[in-house]
Short mmCIF file of C-alpha atoms in Angstrom, two decimals:
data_model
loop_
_atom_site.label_atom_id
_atom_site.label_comp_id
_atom_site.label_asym_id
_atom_site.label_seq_id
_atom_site.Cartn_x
_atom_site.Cartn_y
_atom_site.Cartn_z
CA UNK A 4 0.00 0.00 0.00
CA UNK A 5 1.36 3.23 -1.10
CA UNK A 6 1.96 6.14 1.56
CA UNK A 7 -0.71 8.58 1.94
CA UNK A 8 0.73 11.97 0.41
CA UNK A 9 1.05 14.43 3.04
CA UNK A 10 0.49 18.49 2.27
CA UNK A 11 1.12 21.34 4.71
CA UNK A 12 -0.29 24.67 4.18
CA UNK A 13 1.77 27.11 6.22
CA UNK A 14 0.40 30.54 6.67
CA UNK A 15 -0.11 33.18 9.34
CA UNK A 16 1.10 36.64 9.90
CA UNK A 17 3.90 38.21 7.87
CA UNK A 18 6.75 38.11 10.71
CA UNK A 19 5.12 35.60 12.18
CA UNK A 20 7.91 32.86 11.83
CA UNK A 21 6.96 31.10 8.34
CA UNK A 22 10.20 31.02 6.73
CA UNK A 23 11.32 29.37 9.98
CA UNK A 24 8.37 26.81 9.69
CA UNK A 25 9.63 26.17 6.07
CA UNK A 26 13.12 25.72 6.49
CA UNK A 27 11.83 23.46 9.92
CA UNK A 28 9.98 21.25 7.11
CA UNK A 29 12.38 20.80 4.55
CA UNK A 30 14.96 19.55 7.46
CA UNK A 31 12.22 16.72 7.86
CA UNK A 32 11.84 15.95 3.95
CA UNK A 33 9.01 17.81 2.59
CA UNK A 34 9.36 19.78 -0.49
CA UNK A 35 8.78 23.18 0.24
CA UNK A 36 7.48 26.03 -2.51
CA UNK A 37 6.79 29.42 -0.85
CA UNK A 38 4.65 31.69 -2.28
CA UNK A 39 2.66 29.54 -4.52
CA UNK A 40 0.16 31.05 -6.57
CA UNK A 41 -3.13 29.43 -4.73
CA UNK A 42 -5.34 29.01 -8.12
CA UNK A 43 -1.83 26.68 -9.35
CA UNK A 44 -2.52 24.74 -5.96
CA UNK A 45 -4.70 21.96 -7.79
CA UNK A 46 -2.54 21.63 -10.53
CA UNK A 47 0.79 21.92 -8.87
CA UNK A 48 -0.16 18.40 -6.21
CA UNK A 49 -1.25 16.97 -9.66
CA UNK A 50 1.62 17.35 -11.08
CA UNK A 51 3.97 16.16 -8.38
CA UNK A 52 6.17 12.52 -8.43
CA UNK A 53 5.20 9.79 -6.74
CA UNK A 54 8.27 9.95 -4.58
CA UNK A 55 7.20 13.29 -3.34
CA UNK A 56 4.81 12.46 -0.47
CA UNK A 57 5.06 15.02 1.76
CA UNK A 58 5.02 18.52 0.15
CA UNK A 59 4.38 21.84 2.37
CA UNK A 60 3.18 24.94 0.64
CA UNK A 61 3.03 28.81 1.81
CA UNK A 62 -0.46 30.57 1.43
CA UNK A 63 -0.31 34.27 2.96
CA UNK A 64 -1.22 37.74 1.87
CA UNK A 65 1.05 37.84 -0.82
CA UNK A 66 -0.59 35.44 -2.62
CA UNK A 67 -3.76 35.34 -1.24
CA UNK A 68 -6.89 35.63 -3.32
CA UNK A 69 -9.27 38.64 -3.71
CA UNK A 70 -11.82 36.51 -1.48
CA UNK A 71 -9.83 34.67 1.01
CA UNK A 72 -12.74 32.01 1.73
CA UNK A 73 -11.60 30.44 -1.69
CA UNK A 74 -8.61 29.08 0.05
CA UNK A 75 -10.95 26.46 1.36
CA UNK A 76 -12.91 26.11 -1.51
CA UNK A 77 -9.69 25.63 -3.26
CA UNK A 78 -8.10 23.05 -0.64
CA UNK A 79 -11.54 20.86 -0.80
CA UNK A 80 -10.95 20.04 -4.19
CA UNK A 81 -7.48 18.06 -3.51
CA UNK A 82 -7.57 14.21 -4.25
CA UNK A 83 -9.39 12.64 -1.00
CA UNK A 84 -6.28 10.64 -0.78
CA UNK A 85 -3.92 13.67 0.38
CA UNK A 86 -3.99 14.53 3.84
CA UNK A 87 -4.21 18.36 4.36
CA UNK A 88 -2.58 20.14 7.48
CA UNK A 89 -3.11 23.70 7.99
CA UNK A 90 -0.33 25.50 9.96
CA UNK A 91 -0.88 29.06 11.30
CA UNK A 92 2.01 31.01 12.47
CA UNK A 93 1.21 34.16 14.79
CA UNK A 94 2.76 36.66 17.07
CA UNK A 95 1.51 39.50 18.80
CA UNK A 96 1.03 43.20 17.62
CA UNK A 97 4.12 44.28 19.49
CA UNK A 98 6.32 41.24 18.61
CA UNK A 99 5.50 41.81 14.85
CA UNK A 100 6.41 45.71 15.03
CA UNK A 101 9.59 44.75 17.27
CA UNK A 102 10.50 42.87 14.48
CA UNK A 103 9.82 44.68 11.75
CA UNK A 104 12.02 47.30 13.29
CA UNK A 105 14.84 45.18 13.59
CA UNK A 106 15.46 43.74 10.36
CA UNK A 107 14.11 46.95 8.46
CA UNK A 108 11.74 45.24 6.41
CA UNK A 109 8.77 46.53 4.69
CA UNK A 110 5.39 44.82 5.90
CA UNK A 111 3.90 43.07 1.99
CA UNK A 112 0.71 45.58 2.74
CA UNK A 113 2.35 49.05 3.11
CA UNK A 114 4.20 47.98 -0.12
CA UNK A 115 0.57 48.29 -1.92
CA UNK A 116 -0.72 51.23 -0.07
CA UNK A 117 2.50 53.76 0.79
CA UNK A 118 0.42 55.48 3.40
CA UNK A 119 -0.49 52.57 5.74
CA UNK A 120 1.41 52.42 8.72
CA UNK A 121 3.07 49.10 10.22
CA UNK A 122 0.70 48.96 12.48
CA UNK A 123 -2.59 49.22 10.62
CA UNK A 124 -1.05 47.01 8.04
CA UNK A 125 -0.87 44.50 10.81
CA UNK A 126 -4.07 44.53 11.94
CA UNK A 127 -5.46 44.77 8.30
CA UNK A 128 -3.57 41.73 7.37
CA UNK A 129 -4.89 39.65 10.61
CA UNK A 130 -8.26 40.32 9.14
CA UNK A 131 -7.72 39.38 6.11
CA UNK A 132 -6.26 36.07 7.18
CA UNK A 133 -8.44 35.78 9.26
CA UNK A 134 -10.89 32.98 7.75
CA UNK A 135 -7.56 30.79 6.89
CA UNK A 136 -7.03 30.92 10.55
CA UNK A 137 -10.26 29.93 11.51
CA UNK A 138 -9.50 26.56 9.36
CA UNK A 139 -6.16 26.19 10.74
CA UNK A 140 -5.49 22.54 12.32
CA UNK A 141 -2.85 23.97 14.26
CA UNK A 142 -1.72 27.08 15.31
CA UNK A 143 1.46 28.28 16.54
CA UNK A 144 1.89 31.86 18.53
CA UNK A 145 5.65 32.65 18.04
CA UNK A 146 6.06 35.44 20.18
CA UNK A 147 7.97 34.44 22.66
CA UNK A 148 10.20 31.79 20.93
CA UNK A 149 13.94 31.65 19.33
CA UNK A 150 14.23 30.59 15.90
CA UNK A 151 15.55 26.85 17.09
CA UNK A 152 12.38 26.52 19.47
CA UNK A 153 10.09 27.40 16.91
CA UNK A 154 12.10 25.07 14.68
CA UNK A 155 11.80 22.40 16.83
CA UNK A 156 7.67 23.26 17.64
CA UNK A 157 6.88 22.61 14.27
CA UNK A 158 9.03 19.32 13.51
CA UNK A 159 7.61 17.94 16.58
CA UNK A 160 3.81 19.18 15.81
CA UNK A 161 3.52 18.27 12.40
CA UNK A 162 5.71 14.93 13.00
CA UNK A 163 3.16 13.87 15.63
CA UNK A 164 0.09 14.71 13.10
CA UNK A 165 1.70 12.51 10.37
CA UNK A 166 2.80 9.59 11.85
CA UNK A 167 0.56 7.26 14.04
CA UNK A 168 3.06 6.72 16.71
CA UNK A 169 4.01 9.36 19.52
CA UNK A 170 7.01 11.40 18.99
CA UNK A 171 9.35 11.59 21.66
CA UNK A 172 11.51 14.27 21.99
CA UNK A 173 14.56 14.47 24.42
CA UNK A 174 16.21 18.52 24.79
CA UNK A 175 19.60 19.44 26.68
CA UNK A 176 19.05 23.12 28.03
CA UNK A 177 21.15 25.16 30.29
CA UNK A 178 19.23 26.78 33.36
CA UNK A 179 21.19 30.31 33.40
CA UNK A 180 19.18 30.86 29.40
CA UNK A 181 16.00 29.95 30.94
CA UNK A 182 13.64 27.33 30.77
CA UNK A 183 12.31 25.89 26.94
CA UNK A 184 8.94 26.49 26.56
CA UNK A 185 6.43 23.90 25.75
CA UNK A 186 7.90 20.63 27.53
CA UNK A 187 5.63 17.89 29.38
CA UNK A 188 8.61 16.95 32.46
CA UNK A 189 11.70 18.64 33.50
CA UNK A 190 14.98 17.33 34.84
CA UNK A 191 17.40 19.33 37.00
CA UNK A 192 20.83 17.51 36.85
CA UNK A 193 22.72 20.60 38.25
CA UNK A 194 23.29 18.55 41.56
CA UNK A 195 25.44 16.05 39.62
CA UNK A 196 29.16 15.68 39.09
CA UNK A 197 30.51 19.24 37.06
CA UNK A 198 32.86 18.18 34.47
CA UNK A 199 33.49 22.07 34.03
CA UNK A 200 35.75 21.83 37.23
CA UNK A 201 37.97 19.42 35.09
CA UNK A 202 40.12 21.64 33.15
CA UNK A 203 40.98 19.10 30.43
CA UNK A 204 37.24 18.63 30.34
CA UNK A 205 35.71 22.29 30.04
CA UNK A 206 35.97 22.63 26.52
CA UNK A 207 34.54 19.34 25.42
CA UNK A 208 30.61 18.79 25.61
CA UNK A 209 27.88 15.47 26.60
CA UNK A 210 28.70 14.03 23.34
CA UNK A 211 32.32 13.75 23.72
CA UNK A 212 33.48 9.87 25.05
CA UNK A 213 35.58 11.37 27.51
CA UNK A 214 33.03 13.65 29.32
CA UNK A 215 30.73 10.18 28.78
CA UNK A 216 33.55 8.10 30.60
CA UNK A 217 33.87 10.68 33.26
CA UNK A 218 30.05 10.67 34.03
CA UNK A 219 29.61 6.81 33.64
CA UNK A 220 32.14 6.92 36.55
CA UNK A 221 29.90 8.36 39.27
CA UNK A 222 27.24 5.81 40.22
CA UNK A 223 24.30 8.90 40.64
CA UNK A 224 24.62 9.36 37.37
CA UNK A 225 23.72 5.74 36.55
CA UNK A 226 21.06 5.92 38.59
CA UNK A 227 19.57 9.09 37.81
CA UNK A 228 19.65 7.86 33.80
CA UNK A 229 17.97 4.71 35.05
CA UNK A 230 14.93 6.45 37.27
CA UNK A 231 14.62 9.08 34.69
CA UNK A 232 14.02 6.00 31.75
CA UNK A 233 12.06 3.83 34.09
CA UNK A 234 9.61 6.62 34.43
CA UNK A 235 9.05 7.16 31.20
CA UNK A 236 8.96 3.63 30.53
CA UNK A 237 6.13 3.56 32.96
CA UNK A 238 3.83 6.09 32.21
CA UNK A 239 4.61 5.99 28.36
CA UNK A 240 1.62 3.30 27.40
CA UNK A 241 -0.87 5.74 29.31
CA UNK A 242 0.53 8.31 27.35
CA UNK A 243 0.07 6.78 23.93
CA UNK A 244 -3.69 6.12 24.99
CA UNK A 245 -4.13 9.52 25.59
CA UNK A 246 -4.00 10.26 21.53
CA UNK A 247 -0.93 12.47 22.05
CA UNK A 248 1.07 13.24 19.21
CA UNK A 249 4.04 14.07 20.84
CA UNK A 250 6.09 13.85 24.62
CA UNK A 251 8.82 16.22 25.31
CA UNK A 252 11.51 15.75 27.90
CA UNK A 253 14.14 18.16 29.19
CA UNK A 254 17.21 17.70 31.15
CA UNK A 255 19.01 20.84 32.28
CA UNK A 256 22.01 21.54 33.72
CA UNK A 257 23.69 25.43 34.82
CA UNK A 258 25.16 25.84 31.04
CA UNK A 259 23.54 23.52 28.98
CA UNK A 260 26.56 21.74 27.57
CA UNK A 261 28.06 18.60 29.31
CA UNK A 262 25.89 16.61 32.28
CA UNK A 263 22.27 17.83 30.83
CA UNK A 264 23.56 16.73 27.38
CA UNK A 265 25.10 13.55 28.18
CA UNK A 266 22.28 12.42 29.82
CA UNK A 267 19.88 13.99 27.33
CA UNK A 268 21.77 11.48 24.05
CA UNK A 269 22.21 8.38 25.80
CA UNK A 270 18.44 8.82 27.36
CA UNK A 271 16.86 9.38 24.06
CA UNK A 272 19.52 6.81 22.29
CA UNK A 273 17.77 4.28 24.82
CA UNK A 274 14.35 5.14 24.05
CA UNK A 275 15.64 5.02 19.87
CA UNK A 276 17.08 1.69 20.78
CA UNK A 277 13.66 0.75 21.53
CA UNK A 278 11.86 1.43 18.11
CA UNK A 279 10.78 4.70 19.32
CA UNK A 280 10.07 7.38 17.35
CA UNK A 281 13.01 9.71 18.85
CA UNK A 282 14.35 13.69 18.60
CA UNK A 283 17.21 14.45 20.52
CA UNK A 284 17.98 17.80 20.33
CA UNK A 285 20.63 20.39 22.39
CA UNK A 286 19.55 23.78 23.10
CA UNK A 287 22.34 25.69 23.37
CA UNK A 288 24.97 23.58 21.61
CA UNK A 289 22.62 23.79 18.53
CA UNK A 290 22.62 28.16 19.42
CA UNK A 291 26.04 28.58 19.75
CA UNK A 292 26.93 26.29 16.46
#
């Protein structure tokens, strides 16, 4: 039996975070087109390979139609056999203008009308959109995320939506840059063995064999990796009942780079090991690379 072909319509606010959400796709294998004329939708799915099975497409208000309700009228007459996600990226009124300001771009509205300002041109453009919104199978407010944790949002989201088994995702983060937003259980390690007091181990990270050694040594750290998989173990089957798409764990330490990340890989290698669907991702190694 073939695979169902998978589409994502990404749309939402101009500034909202949609070139993030494309780039977030293609990392996962779907073939991205932004800015797709939306009366080429139909044809342009029609015309796509067989090996191309999961496709994501931007609809926003440079390409939206006169009368935006045709976007569903449009999307209804797919093939039944495509699976259609609608993903709405937002941010506040103050975010958007905050950014706007910093990267000096011109909002797509004020380019047709000279005399709007930012603002109205936001708030014009959020009713506009508005009806795609309303349709939108999930929605994403980006206002107080990085790049890499809205990134990770929508591989997580739109991984859980596509595949039939939960996705688990493991994250290293460092308490002193705050806590990630949008996990299910946290893990403070900061009370275990600091291989930044080793001076021939500061400048190596979790993933190196001889910060792994050096951890593997102290028999808390054993344990701690053991409790910390047992308890997922446990509660994981309740989870999977619960029709979640996705479980996210993170382990911090104070920085972010060798006992939260150690335990972080060789947790979520475990849980791999197991046939699980797995991301293992690390904060601020990931930032600072």
């Amino acid at each position: 039996m073939s695979e169902p072909r998978q589409l994502v319509v990404v749309s939402g606010n101009s500034g909202g975070g949609k070139s993030v959400a494309l780039r977030a796709l293609e990392d996962i294998g779907y073939y991205c087109v932004d800015n797709l004329p939306v009366a080429l939708l139909t044809s342009f799915v029609e015309g796509l390979s067989p090996k191309q099975t999961k496709v994501a497409v931007s609809i926003d208000i440079r390409n939206l139609p006169a009368n935006p309700s045709q976007v569903a009228s449009i999307l209804t007459l797919l093939d039944d056999s495509i699976q259609v996600t609608v993903l709405y990226l937002e941010a506040n009124e103050e975010t958007l203008i905050k950014r706007y300001s910093e990267t000096r771009r011109i909002h797509p509205l004020s380019l047709v009308e000279d005399s709007r300002s930012l603002q109205q041109a936001i708030v014009e453009e959020k009713r506009l959109l508005s009806a795609l919104r309303a349709q939108a199978d999930l929605i994403i407010d980006s206002s107080k995320l990085s790049i890499h944790e809205l990134s990770e949002m929508v591989r997580k989201r739109i991984l859980g939506r596509d595949g039939q088994e939960l996705v688990m995702v493991f994250q290293s983060f460092g308490f002193k840059h705050g806590l990630p937003s949008d996990v299910d259980y946290v893990f403070d390690v900061r009370f275990l063995p600091n291989p930044h007091w080793e001076a021939e181990l500061r400048p190596l990270t979790g993933l190196d064999k001889p910060i792994q050694d050096y951890l593997y040594g102290f028999a808390d750290v054993v344990e701690l990796k053991e409790q910390i998989q047992t308890f997922i173990e446990r509660w994981l089957p309740s989870l999977e009942k619960n029709n979640r798409s996705y479980l996210t764990v993170a382990i911090g330490c104070t920085g972010g780079k060798h006992r939260s990340v150690f335990l972080t890989q060789q947790i979520g290698e475990y849980f791999l090991n197991q046939g699980q669907h797995v991301l293992i991702r690390h904060n601020q190694l990931e930032q600072h690379k």
